[in-house]
PDB file of N, CA and C in Angstrom:
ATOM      1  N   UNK A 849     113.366 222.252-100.700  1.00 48.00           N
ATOM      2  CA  UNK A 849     113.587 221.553-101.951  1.00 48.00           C
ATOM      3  C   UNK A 849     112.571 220.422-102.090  1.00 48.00           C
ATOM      4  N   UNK A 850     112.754 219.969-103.117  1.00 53.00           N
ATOM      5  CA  UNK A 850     111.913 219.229-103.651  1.00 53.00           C
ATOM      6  C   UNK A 850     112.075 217.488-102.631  1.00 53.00           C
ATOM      7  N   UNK A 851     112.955 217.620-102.909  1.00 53.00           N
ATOM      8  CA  UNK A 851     113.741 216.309-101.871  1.00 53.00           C
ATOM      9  C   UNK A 851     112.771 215.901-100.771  1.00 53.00           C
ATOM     10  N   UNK A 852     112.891 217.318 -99.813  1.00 50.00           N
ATOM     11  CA  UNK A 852     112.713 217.515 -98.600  1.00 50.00           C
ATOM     12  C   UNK A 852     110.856 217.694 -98.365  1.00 50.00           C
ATOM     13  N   UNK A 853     110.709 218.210 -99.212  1.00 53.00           N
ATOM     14  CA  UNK A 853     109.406 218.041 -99.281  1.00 53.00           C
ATOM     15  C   UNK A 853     108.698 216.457 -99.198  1.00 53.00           C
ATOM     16  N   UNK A 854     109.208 215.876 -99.893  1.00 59.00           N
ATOM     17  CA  UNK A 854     108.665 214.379-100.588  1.00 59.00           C
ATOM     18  C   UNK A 854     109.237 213.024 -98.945  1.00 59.00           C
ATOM     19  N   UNK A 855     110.297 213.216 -98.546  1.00 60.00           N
ATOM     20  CA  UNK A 855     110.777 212.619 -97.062  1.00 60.00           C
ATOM     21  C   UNK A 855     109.539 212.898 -96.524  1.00 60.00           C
ATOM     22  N   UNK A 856     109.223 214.263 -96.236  1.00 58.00           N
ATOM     23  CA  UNK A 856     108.821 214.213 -94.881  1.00 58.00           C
ATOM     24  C   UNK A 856     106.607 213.759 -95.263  1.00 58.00           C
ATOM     25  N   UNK A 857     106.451 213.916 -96.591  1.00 67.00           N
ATOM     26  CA  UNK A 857     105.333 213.269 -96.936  1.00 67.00           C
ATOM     27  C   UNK A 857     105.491 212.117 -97.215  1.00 67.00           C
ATOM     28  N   UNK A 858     106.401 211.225 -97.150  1.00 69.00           N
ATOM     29  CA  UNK A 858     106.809 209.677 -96.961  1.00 69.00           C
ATOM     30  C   UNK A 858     106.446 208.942 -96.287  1.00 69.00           C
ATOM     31  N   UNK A 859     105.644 208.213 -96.407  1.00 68.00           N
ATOM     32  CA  UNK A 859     104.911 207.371 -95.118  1.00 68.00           C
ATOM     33  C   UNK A 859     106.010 206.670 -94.276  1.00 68.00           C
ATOM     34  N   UNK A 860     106.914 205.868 -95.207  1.00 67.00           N
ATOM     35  CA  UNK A 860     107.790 204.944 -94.489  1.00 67.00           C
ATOM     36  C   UNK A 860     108.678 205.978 -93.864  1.00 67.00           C
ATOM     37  N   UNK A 861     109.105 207.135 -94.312  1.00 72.00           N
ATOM     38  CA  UNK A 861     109.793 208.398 -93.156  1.00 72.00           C
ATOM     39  C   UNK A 861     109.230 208.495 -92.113  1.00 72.00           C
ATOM     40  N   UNK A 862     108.213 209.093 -92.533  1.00 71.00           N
ATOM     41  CA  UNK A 862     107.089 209.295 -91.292  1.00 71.00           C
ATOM     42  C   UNK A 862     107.489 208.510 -89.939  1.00 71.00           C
ATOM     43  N   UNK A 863     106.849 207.083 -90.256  1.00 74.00           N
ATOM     44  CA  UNK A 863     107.047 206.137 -89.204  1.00 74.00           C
ATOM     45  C   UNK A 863     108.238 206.320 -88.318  1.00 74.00           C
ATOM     46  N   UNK A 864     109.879 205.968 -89.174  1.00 75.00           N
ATOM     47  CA  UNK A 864     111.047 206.216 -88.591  1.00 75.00           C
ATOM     48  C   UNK A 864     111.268 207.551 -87.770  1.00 75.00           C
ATOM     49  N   UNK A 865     110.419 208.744 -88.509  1.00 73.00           N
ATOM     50  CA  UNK A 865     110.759 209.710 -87.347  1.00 73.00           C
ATOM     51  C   UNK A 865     109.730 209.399 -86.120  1.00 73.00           C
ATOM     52  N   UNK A 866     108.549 208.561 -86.140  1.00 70.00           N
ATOM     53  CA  UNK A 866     108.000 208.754 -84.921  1.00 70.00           C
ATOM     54  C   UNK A 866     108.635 207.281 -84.244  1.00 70.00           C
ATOM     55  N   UNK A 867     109.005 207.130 -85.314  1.00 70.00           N
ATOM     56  CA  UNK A 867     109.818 205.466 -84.255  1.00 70.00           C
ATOM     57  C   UNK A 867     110.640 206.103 -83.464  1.00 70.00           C
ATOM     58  N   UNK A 868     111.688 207.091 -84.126  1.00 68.00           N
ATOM     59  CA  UNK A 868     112.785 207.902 -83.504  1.00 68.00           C
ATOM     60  C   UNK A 868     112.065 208.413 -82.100  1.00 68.00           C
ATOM     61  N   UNK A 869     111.115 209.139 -82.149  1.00 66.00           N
ATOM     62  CA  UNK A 869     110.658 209.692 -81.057  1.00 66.00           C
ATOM     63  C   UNK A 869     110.307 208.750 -79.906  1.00 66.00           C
ATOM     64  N   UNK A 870     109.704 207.499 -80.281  1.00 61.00           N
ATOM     65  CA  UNK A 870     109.014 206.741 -79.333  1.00 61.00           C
ATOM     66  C   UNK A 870     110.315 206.250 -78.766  1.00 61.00           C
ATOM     67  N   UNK A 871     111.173 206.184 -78.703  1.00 59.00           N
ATOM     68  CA  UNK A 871     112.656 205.625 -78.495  1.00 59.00           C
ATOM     69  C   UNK A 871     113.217 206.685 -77.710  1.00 59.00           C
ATOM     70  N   UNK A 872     113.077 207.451 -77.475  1.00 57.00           N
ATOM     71  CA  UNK A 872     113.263 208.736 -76.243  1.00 57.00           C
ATOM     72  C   UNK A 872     112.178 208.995 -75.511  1.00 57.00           C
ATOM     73  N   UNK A 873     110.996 208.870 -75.715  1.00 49.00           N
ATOM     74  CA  UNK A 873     109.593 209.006 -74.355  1.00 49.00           C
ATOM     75  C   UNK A 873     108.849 208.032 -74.114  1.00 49.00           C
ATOM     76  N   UNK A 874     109.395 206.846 -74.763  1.00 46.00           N
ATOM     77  CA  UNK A 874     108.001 206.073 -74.597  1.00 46.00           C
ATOM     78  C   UNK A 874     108.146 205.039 -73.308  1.00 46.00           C
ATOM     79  N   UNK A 875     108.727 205.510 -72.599  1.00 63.00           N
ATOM     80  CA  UNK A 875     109.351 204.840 -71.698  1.00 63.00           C
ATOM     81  C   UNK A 875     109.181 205.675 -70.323  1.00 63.00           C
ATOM     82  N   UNK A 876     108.452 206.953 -70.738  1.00 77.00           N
ATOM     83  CA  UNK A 876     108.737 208.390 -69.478  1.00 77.00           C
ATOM     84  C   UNK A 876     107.138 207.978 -69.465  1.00 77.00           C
ATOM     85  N   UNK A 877     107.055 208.403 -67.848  1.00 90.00           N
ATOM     86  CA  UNK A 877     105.986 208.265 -67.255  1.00 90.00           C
ATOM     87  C   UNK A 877     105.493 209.867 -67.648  1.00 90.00           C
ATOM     88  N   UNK A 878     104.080 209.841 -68.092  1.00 94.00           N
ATOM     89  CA  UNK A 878     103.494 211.512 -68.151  1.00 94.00           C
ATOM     90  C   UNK A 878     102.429 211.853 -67.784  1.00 94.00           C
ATOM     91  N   UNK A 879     102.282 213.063 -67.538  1.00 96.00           N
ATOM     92  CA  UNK A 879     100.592 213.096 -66.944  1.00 96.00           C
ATOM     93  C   UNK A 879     100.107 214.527 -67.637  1.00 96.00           C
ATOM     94  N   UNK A 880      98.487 213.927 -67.122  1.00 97.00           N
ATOM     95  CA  UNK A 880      97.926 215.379 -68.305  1.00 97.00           C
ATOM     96  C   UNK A 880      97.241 216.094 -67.068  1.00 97.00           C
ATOM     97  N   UNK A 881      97.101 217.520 -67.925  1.00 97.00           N
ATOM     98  CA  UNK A 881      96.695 218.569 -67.107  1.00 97.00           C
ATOM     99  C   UNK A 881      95.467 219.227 -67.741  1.00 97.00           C
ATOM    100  N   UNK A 882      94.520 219.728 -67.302  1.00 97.00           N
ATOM    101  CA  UNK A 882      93.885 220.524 -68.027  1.00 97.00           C
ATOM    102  C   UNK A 882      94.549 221.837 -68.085  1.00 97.00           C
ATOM    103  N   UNK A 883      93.505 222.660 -68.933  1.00 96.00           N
ATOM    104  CA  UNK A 883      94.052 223.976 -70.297  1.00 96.00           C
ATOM    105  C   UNK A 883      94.520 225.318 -68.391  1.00 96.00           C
ATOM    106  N   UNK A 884      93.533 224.527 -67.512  1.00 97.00           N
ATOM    107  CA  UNK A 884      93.950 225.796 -66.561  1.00 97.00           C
ATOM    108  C   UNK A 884      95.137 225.112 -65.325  1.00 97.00           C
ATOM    109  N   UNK A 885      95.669 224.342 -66.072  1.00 95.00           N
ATOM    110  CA  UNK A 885      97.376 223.440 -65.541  1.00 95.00           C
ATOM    111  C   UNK A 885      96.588 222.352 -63.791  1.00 95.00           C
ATOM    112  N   UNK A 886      95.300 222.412 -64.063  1.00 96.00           N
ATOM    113  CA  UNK A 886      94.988 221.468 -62.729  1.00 96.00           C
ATOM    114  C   UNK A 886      95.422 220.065 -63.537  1.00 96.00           C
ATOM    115  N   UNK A 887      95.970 219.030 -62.498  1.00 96.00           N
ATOM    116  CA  UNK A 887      96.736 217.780 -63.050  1.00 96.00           C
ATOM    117  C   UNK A 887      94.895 216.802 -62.807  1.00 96.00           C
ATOM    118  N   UNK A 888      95.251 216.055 -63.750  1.00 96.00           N
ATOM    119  CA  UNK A 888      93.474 215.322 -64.448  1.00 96.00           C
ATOM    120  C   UNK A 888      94.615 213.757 -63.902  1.00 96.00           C
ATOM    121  N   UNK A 889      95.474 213.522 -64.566  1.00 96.00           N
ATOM    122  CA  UNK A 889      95.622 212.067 -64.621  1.00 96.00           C
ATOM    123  C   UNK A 889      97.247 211.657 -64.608  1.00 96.00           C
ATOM    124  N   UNK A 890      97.874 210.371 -64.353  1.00 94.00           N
ATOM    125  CA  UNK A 890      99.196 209.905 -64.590  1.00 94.00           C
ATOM    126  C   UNK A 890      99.156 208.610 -64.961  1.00 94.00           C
ATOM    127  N   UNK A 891     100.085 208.668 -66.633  1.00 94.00           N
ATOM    128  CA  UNK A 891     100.278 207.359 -67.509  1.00 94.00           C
ATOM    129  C   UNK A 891     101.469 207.056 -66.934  1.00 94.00           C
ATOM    130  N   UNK A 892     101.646 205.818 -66.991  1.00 90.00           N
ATOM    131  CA  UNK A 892     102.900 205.142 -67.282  1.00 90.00           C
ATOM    132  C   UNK A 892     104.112 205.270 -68.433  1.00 90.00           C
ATOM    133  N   UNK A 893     103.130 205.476 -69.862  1.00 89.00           N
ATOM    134  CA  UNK A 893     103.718 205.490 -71.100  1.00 89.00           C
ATOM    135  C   UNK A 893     102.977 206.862 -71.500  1.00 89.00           C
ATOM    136  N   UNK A 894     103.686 207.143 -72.901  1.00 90.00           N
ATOM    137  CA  UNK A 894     102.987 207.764 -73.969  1.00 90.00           C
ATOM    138  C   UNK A 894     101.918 206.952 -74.607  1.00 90.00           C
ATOM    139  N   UNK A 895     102.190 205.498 -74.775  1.00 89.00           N
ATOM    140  CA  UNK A 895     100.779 204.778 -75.474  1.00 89.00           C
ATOM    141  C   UNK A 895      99.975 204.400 -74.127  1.00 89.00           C
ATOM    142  N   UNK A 896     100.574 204.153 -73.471  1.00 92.00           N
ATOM    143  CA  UNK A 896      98.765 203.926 -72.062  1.00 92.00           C
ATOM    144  C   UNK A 896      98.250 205.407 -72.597  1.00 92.00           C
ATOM    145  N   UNK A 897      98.677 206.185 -72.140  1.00 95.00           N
ATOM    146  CA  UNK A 897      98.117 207.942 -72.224  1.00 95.00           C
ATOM    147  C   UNK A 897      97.786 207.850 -73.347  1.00 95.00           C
ATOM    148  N   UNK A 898      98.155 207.769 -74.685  1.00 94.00           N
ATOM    149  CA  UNK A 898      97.283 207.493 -75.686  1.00 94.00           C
ATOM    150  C   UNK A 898      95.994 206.510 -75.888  1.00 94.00           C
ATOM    151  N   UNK A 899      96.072 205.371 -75.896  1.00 93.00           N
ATOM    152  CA  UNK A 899      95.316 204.221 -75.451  1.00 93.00           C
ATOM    153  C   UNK A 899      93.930 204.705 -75.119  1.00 93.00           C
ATOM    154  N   UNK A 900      94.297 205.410 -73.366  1.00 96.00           N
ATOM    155  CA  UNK A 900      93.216 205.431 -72.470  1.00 96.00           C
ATOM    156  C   UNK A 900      92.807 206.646 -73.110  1.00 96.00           C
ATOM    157  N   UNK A 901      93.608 207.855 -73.245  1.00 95.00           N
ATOM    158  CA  UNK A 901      92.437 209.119 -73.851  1.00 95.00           C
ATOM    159  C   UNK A 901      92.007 209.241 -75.231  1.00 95.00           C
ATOM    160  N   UNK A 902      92.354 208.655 -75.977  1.00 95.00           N
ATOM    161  CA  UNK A 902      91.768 208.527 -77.055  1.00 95.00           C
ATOM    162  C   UNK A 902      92.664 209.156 -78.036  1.00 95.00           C
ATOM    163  N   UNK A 903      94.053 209.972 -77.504  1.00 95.00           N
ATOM    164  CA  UNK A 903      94.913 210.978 -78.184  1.00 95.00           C
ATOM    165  C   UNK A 903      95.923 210.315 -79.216  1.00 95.00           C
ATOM    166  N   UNK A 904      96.009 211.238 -80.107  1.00 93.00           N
ATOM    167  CA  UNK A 904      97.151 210.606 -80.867  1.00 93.00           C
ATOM    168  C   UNK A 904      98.228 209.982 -80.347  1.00 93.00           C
ATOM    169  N   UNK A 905      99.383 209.103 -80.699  1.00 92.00           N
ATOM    170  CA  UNK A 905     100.630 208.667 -79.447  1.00 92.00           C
ATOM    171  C   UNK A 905     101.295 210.046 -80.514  1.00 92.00           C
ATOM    172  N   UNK A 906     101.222 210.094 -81.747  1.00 93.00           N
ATOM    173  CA  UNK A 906     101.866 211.119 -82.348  1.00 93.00           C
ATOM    174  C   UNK A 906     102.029 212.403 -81.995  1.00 93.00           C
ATOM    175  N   UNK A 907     100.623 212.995 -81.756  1.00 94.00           N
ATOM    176  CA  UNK A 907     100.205 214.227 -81.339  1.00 94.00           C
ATOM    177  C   UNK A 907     101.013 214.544 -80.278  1.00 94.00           C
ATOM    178  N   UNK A 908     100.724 213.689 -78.912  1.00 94.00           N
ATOM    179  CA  UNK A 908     101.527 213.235 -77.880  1.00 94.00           C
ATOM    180  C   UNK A 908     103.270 213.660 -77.821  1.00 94.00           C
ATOM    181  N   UNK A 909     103.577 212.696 -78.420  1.00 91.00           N
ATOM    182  CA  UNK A 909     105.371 213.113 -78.397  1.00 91.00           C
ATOM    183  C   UNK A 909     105.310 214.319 -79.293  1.00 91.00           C
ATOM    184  N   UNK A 910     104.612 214.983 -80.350  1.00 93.00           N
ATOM    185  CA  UNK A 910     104.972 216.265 -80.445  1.00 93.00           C
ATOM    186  C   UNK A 910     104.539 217.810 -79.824  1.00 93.00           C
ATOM    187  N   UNK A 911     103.954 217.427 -78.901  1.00 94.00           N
ATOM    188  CA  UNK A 911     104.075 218.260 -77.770  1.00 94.00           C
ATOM    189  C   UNK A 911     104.725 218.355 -76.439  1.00 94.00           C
ATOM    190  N   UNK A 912     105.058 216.672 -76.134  1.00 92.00           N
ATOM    191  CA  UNK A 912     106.296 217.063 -75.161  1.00 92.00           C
ATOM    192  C   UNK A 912     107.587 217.149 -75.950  1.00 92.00           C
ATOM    193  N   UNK A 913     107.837 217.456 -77.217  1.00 90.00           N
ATOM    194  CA  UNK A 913     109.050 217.988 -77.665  1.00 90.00           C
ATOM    195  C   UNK A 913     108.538 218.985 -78.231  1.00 90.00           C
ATOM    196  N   UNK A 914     107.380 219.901 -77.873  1.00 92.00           N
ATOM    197  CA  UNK A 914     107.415 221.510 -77.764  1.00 92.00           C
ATOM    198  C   UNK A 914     107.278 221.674 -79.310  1.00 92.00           C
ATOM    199  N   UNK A 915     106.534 220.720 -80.097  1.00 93.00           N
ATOM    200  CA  UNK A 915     106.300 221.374 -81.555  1.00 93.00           C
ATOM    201  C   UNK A 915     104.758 221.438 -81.538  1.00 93.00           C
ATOM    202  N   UNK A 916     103.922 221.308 -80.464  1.00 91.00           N
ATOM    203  CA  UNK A 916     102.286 221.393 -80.699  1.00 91.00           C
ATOM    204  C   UNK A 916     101.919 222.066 -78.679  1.00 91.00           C
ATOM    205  N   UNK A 917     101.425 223.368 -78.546  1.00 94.00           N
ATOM    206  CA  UNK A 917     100.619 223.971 -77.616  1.00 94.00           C
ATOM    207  C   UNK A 917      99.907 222.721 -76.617  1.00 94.00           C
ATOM    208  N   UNK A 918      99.074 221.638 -77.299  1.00 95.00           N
ATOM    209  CA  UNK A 918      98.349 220.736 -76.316  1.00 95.00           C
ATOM    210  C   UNK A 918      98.684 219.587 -77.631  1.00 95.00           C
ATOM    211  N   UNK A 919      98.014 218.342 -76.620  1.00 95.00           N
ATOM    212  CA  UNK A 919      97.733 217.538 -77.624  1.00 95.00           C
ATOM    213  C   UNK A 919      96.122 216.606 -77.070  1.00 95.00           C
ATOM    214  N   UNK A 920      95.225 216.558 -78.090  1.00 94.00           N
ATOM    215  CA  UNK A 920      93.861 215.979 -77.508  1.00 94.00           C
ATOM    216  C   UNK A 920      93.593 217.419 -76.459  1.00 94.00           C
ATOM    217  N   UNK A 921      93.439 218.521 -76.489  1.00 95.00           N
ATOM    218  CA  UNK A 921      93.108 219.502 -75.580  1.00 95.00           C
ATOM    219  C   UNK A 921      93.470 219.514 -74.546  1.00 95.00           C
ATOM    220  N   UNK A 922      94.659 218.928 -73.795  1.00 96.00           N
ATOM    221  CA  UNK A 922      95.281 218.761 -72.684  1.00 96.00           C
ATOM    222  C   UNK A 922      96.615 219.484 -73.033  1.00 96.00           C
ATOM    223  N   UNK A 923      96.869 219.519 -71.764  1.00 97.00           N
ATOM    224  CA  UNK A 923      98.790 219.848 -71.540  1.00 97.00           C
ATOM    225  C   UNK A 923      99.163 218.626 -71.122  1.00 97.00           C
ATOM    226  N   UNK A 924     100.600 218.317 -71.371  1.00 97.00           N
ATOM    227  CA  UNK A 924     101.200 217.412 -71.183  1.00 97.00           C
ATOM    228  C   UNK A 924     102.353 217.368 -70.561  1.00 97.00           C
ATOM    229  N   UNK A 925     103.129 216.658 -69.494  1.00 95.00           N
ATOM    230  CA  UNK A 925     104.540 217.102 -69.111  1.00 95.00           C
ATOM    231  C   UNK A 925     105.248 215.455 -68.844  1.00 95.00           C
ATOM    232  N   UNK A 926     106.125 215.651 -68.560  1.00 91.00           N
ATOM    233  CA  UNK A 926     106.875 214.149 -68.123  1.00 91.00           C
ATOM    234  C   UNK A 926     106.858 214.316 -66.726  1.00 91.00           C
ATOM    235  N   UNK A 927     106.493 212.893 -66.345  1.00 87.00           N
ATOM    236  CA  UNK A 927     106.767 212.610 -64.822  1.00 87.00           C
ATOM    237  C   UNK A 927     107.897 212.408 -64.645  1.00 87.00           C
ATOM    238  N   UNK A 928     108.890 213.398 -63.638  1.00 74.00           N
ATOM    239  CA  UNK A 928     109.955 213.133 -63.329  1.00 74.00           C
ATOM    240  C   UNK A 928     110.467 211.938 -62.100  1.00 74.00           C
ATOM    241  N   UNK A 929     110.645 210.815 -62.442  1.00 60.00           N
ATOM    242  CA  UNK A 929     110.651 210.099 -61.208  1.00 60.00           C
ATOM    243  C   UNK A 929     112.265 209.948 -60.410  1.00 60.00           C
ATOM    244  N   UNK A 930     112.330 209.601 -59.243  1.00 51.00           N
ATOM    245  CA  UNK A 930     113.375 209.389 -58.968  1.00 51.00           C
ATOM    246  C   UNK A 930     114.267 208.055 -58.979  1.00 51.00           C
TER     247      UNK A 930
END
C-alpha cells in the first residue's frame, strides 16, 4: 500500500528502524571474514567495524540479521563471548 511504501522511504523511519537495530548489536563484538570464510579481523562494535573499514554501520546490521549476503565485500558473524 501506499502507506507502507512512503514509512519505509521516510527518513525519520528509516533512522528508528536502524536505531531499533543498533539497540540489539551494537553492543556484540564481530569479526569479518573474507568471501573464502578466512577470519581478516575482530571489532568490538558494529561502529568500530564500521569506522575502521570504511563499511556502512547500516549495511553491517543488515547482514548480521541475514537481509544482505556480505556487507563492504566481507562476511560478517558475531563474536560469541563468554
Amino acid at each position: 500500500s501506499d502507506c507502507v511504501k512512503k514509512s519505509w522511504n521516510d527518513p525519520l523511519t528509516r533512522k528508528k528502524r536502524l536505531a531499533a537495530l543498533d539497540s540489539i548489536l551494537i553492543r556484540h563484538a564481530i569479526t569479518q571474514y573474507a568471501m573464502d570464510g578466512t577470519e581478516i579481523s575482530q571489532y568490538k562494535s558494529v561502529s568500530e567495524a564500521a569506522r575502521q573499514t570504511g563499511t556502512h554501520k547500516a549495511s553491517l546490521l543488515a547482514h548480521l540479521h541475514g537481509k544482505n549476503k556480505t556487507a563492504g565485500g566481507f562476511l560478517w558473524k558475531r563474536t560469541i563471548t563468554p
